[in-house]
Amino acid sequence: MRSRSMGDIIYTGVVYAFLIAVLFATFYPFWNVLVLSVNSASDTIKGGIYFWPRELSFTSYREILTDGEILHSVGVTVARTAIGTPLTVLVISLLAYPLSNRELMLRKPITLYFIFTMYFSGGLIPYYMVLKNLQLIDSFWVFILPGLMNVFYMILIRTYIEGLPGELVESAKIDGANDLHIYFRIILPLTLPVLATIALFTAIGHWNAWFDSYVFTYNPDLKTLQAVLVKILNQYQTGSMVSDAQKMADSAKRLAVSSDTIRMAATMVATLPIVLVYPFLQRYFVKGMTLGAVKS
């Protein structure tokens, strides 16, 4: 075995140092948010909290999780994610499958029609008018129906299907299987890695979405978690604008929670569910990003 030269040792050390720095820069912000969220508000105001909480307190989480509006918004967000994610994946894959067939008539014009929408849009006001004419404004389905189609994801699935052996479909047709049977029995199981990857991206998008809730819904019962958290953060950030009398009345509560601890706790509440789900889909995520990238 060849002994390592000084240059190899220095190179290895630089690489490890760089990777450790990247790991720290990636993980530390999340850790600092967690530490600040479980530290008491009165102590957080003093500053100097970096790695460990000085005074452990879960008051900020109690304020958030016992708020009826937040609990209801969590239900709306969970329902949106649970309904929107599988429907989006189903609709996109149903379009990608026929477009992967090179014998489909007008295949290229249809594909170009969808690709055109990736680069050009009518703008927010025409989009709002379309939703209004479809009676989706201030409706739960405004979170689901407009996002059922994602052209970029469709192209990913189509490319993946094109990389599958064509003999599978041909043999199924010889055995008398129709297109729906082939889609559900053959295509869906074989495209599970890329579908799981797209499902993860779609679920994250639904969970983090707040703009559509802000613009297209007025009913408080339809507000999503992110929209409610934005409102709460704005309320705490503008707390200094209230009257002195109100400040005195709320002084005891402000000693228990502050804008910083509430902000950090709200960030953790919004982030943790996705962080907990990701490990279960990680193996599909890796496969979906690599398999089918190179065709034989």
C-alpha positions as a printed NumPy array, in Angstrom:
array([[  0.   ,   0.   ,   0.   ],
       [  1.417,   3.344,  -1.069],
       [  2.109,   5.746,   1.772],
       [  0.215,   8.995,   1.568],
       [  2.197,  12.059,   0.637],
       [  2.009,  15.339,   2.496],
       [ -0.008,  16.8  ,  -0.372],
       [ -2.639,  14.048,  -0.041],
       [ -2.908,  14.642,   3.702],
       [ -3.305,  18.395,   3.233],
       [ -5.889,  17.897,   0.479],
       [ -7.89 ,  15.453,   2.61 ],
       [ -7.755,  17.828,   5.565],
       [ -8.992,  20.744,   3.452],
       [-11.85 ,  18.642,   2.059],
       [-12.935,  17.489,   5.529],
       [-12.693,  21.035,   6.886],
       [-14.831,  22.319,   4.024],
       [-17.454,  19.593,   4.498],
       [-17.595,  20.239,   8.25 ],
       [-18.048,  23.957,   7.58 ],
       [-20.878,  23.234,   5.136],
       [-22.505,  20.868,   7.644],
       [-22.276,  23.486,  10.387],
       [-23.644,  26.247,   8.149],
       [-26.538,  23.985,   7.165],
       [-27.46 ,  22.54 ,  10.539],
       [-26.67 ,  25.367,  12.967],
       [-29.449,  27.795,  11.903],
       [-32.036,  25.078,  12.487],
       [-30.475,  24.194,  15.835],
       [-30.332,  27.849,  16.92 ],
       [-33.996,  28.328,  16.072],
       [-34.841,  25.271,  18.184],
       [-32.739,  26.526,  21.11 ],
       [-34.308,  29.993,  21.048],
       [-37.809,  28.547,  20.794],
       [-37.408,  26.58 ,  24.053],
       [-35.685,  29.37 ,  25.98 ],
       [-37.612,  31.679,  28.287],
       [-38.585,  35.004,  26.754],
       [-37.157,  37.116,  29.579],
       [-33.776,  35.443,  29.158],
       [-33.873,  35.507,  25.357],
       [-34.119,  39.295,  25.407],
       [-30.672,  39.434,  27.036],
       [-29.135,  37.737,  23.989],
       [-26.057,  35.554,  23.889],
       [-27.893,  32.264,  23.283],
       [-26.122,  30.237,  20.623],
       [-25.884,  26.504,  21.324],
       [-27.914,  25.653,  24.463],
       [-30.932,  27.189,  26.187],
       [-30.104,  28.934,  29.467],
       [-33.626,  28.823,  30.907],
       [-35.736,  26.011,  29.473],
       [-39.322,  27.067,  28.786],
       [-42.056,  25.789,  26.492],
       [-44.346,  28.776,  26.994],
       [-44.076,  29.894,  23.374],
       [-45.14 ,  26.459,  22.145],
       [-48.017,  26.463,  24.608],
       [-49.147,  29.864,  23.338],
       [-49.103,  28.632,  19.756],
       [-50.502,  25.13 ,  20.2  ],
       [-53.344,  26.203,  22.492],
       [-54.484,  28.893,  20.075],
       [-57.738,  27.692,  18.523],
       [-57.091,  29.546,  15.285],
       [-53.732,  27.843,  14.837],
       [-55.118,  24.387,  15.594],
       [-57.865,  24.903,  13.021],
       [-55.351,  26.166,  10.455],
       [-53.253,  23.043,  11.042],
       [-56.286,  20.947,  10.133],
       [-56.823,  22.984,   6.953],
       [-53.164,  22.619,   5.979],
       [-53.124,  18.881,   6.693],
       [-56.31 ,  18.413,   4.649],
       [-54.868,  20.498,   1.832],
       [-51.648,  18.49 ,   1.793],
       [-53.354,  15.1  ,   2.156],
       [-55.824,  15.783,  -0.669],
       [-53.704,  17.912,  -2.975],
       [-50.58 ,  15.755,  -3.036],
       [-52.042,  12.435,  -4.312],
       [-54.41 ,  14.207,  -6.713],
       [-51.572,  16.257,  -8.191],
       [-49.342,  13.212,  -8.632],
       [-52.219,  11.262, -10.206],
       [-53.171,  13.999, -12.68 ],
       [-49.571,  14.703, -13.687],
       [-48.77 ,  11.022, -14.21 ],
       [-51.994,  10.507, -16.192],
       [-50.817,  13.19 , -18.606],
       [-47.193,  12.053, -18.671],
       [-48.058,   8.462, -19.614],
       [-49.739,   9.149, -22.992],
       [-47.184,  11.858, -23.843],
       [-44.429,   9.286, -23.353],
       [-45.874,   7.295, -26.26 ],
       [-43.92 ,   8.319, -29.363],
       [-46.757,   7.101, -31.592],
       [-49.286,   9.527, -30.075],
       [-50.767,  11.882, -32.66 ],
       [-49.871,  15.575, -32.172],
       [-47.497,  14.567, -29.384],
       [-45.058,  17.416, -30.006],
       [-47.687,  20.199, -30.372],
       [-49.404,  19.074, -27.18 ],
       [-46.091,  19.003, -25.328],
       [-45.157,  22.462, -26.639],
       [-48.569,  23.756, -25.561],
       [-47.881,  22.73 , -21.974],
       [-44.265,  23.914, -22.058],
       [-45.464,  27.343, -23.238],
       [-47.303,  27.788, -19.937],
       [-44.027,  27.326, -18.043],
       [-42.586,  30.529, -19.504],
       [-45.629,  32.757, -20.013],
       [-48.614,  33.489, -17.782],
       [-51.508,  35.907, -17.86 ],
       [-50.584,  37.598, -14.602],
       [-52.208,  37.744, -11.192],
       [-55.312,  39.768, -12.094],
       [-56.436,  37.539, -14.998],
       [-55.644,  34.529, -12.823],
       [-57.853,  35.961, -10.069],
       [-60.671,  36.62 , -12.555],
       [-60.499,  33.039, -13.838],
       [-60.71 ,  31.672, -10.302],
       [-63.611,  34.005,  -9.567],
       [-65.53 ,  32.888, -12.668],
       [-64.935,  29.28 , -11.643],
       [-66.338,  30.141,  -8.185],
       [-63.142,  29.023,  -6.477],
       [-62.521,  32.25 ,  -4.568],
       [-63.004,  31.734,  -0.828],
       [-63.294,  27.993,  -1.367],
       [-61.157,  25.148,  -0.092],
       [-60.722,  23.893,  -3.647],
       [-58.786,  27.014,  -4.591],
       [-55.886,  25.307,  -2.79 ],
       [-56.247,  22.08 ,  -4.797],
       [-57.53 ,  22.525,  -8.356],
       [-55.22 ,  25.294,  -9.689],
       [-52.151,  23.328,  -8.65 ],
       [-53.121,  19.951, -10.076],
       [-50.861,  20.434, -13.094],
       [-47.131,  21.102, -12.93 ],
       [-45.485,  20.934, -16.342],
       [-41.97 ,  20.516, -14.984],
       [-42.988,  17.481, -12.926],
       [-44.883,  16.113, -15.916],
       [-41.725,  16.274, -18.038],
       [-39.776,  14.446, -15.326],
       [-42.318,  11.618, -15.188],
       [-42.587,  11.427, -18.974],
       [-38.808,  11.167, -19.314],
       [-38.731,   8.466, -16.639],
       [-41.449,   6.439, -18.384],
       [-39.62 ,   6.737, -21.706],
       [-36.65 ,   5.03 , -20.054],
       [-38.698,   1.95 , -19.147],
       [-38.497,  -1.122, -21.401],
       [-41.092,  -0.797, -24.148],
       [-41.495,  -4.568, -24.252],
       [-43.443,  -4.431, -20.975],
       [-46.222,  -2.377, -22.531],
       [-46.179,  -4.354, -25.769],
       [-46.471,  -7.705, -23.991],
       [-49.31 ,  -6.363, -21.847],
       [-51.192,  -5.225, -24.954],
       [-50.69 ,  -8.645, -26.531],
       [-52.281, -10.168, -23.425],
       [-55.302,  -7.895, -23.937],
       [-54.599,  -5.188, -21.371],
       [-56.018,  -1.737, -22.116],
       [-54.256,   1.56 , -21.435],
       [-55.774,   2.081, -17.988],
       [-54.846,  -1.448, -16.961],
       [-51.279,  -0.888, -18.173],
       [-51.101,   2.445, -16.39 ],
       [-52.297,   1.213, -12.99 ],
       [-50.743,  -2.274, -13.055],
       [-47.405,  -1.608, -14.78 ],
       [-46.516,   2.072, -15.115],
       [-47.443,   3.249, -11.614],
       [-45.473,   0.561,  -9.734],
       [-42.408,   1.057, -11.931],
       [-42.466,   4.847, -11.574],
       [-42.814,   4.778,  -7.788],
       [-39.365,   6.356,  -7.139],
       [-39.999,   9.434,  -9.275],
       [-43.607,   9.672,  -8.083],
       [-42.456,   9.622,  -4.458],
       [-39.95 ,  12.368,  -5.213],
       [-42.592,  14.542,  -6.839],
       [-45.037,  13.76 ,  -4.024],
       [-42.474,  15.025,  -1.522],
       [-41.933,  18.263,  -3.455],
       [-45.685,  18.728,  -3.87 ],
       [-46.402,  18.07 ,  -0.19 ],
       [-43.746,  20.589,   0.851],
       [-45.266,  23.126,  -1.523],
       [-48.754,  22.626,  -0.079],
       [-47.5  ,  22.717,   3.504],
       [-45.51 ,  25.929,   3.035],
       [-48.037,  27.733,   0.834],
       [-49.473,  30.946,   2.239],
       [-49.906,  33.352,  -0.691],
       [-53.05 ,  31.738,  -2.111],
       [-54.599,  31.662,   1.354],
       [-53.822,  35.356,   1.779],
       [-55.116,  36.46 ,  -1.627],
       [-57.899,  34.063,  -2.573],
       [-59.631,  33.332,   0.753],
       [-61.381,  35.675,   3.179],
       [-63.075,  33.19 ,   5.464],
       [-60.964,  32.729,   8.638],
       [-61.909,  29.044,   8.644],
       [-60.011,  28.584,   5.357],
       [-56.732,  30.143,   6.468],
       [-53.754,  27.792,   6.305],
       [-51.121,  27.387,   8.995],
       [-48.523,  29.498,   7.216],
       [-50.96 ,  32.363,   6.666],
       [-52.   ,  32.345,  10.329],
       [-48.382,  32.233,  11.492],
       [-47.534,  35.201,   9.27 ],
       [-50.391,  37.137,  10.845],
       [-49.262,  36.221,  14.362],
       [-45.67 ,  37.215,  13.642],
       [-46.829,  40.546,  12.264],
       [-48.911,  41.127,  15.381],
       [-45.938,  40.514,  17.659],
       [-43.609,  42.602,  15.515],
       [-45.98 ,  45.551,  15.629],
       [-46.617,  45.172,  19.347],
       [-44.605,  48.286,  20.072],
       [-47.237,  50.387,  18.317],
       [-49.986,  49.739,  20.878],
       [-50.832,  52.258,  23.542],
       [-48.982,  52.461,  26.841],
       [-52.089,  51.312,  28.679],
       [-52.29 ,  48.206,  26.558],
       [-48.592,  47.583,  27.125],
       [-49.077,  47.722,  30.88 ],
       [-52.056,  45.388,  30.678],
       [-50.092,  42.841,  28.63 ],
       [-46.778,  43.2  ,  30.462],
       [-47.148,  39.921,  32.374],
       [-47.826,  37.995,  29.19 ],
       [-44.891,  39.586,  27.41 ],
       [-42.569,  38.442,  30.113],
       [-43.656,  34.909,  29.283],
       [-43.399,  35.211,  25.491],
       [-41.597,  37.61 ,  23.191],
       [-41.61 ,  38.252,  19.47 ],
       [-38.334,  36.333,  19.129],
       [-39.45 ,  33.188,  20.958],
       [-42.836,  33.22 ,  19.22 ],
       [-41.128,  33.603,  15.856],
       [-38.795,  30.704,  16.526],
       [-41.538,  28.457,  17.919],
       [-43.745,  29.237,  14.924],
       [-40.881,  28.352,  12.592],
       [-40.39 ,  25.004,  14.323],
       [-44.109,  24.202,  14.262],
       [-44.191,  24.869,  10.522],
       [-40.953,  23.003,   9.759],
       [-40.928,  19.895,  11.958],
       [-43.691,  17.919,  10.174],
       [-41.818,  18.024,   6.863],
       [-38.512,  17.24 ,   8.583],
       [-40.082,  14.174,  10.212],
       [-41.646,  12.907,   6.975],
       [-38.556,  13.325,   4.783],
       [-36.512,  10.368,   6.176],
       [-39.259,   7.928,   5.192],
       [-39.182,   9.159,   1.569],
       [-35.444,   9.696,   1.313],
       [-34.678,   6.39 ,  -0.417],
       [-37.317,   7.116,  -3.061],
       [-36.047,  10.677,  -3.321],
       [-32.523,   9.502,  -4.179],
       [-33.751,   6.915,  -6.681],
       [-36.121,   9.349,  -8.323],
       [-33.346,  11.858,  -8.923],
       [-30.897,   9.328, -10.396],
       [-32.735,   6.453, -12.08 ],
       [-33.616,   7.166, -15.668],
       [-31.1  ,  10.   , -15.937],
       [-28.981,   7.9  , -18.328],
       [-30.564,   5.813, -21.044],
       [-28.922,   2.718, -22.416]])
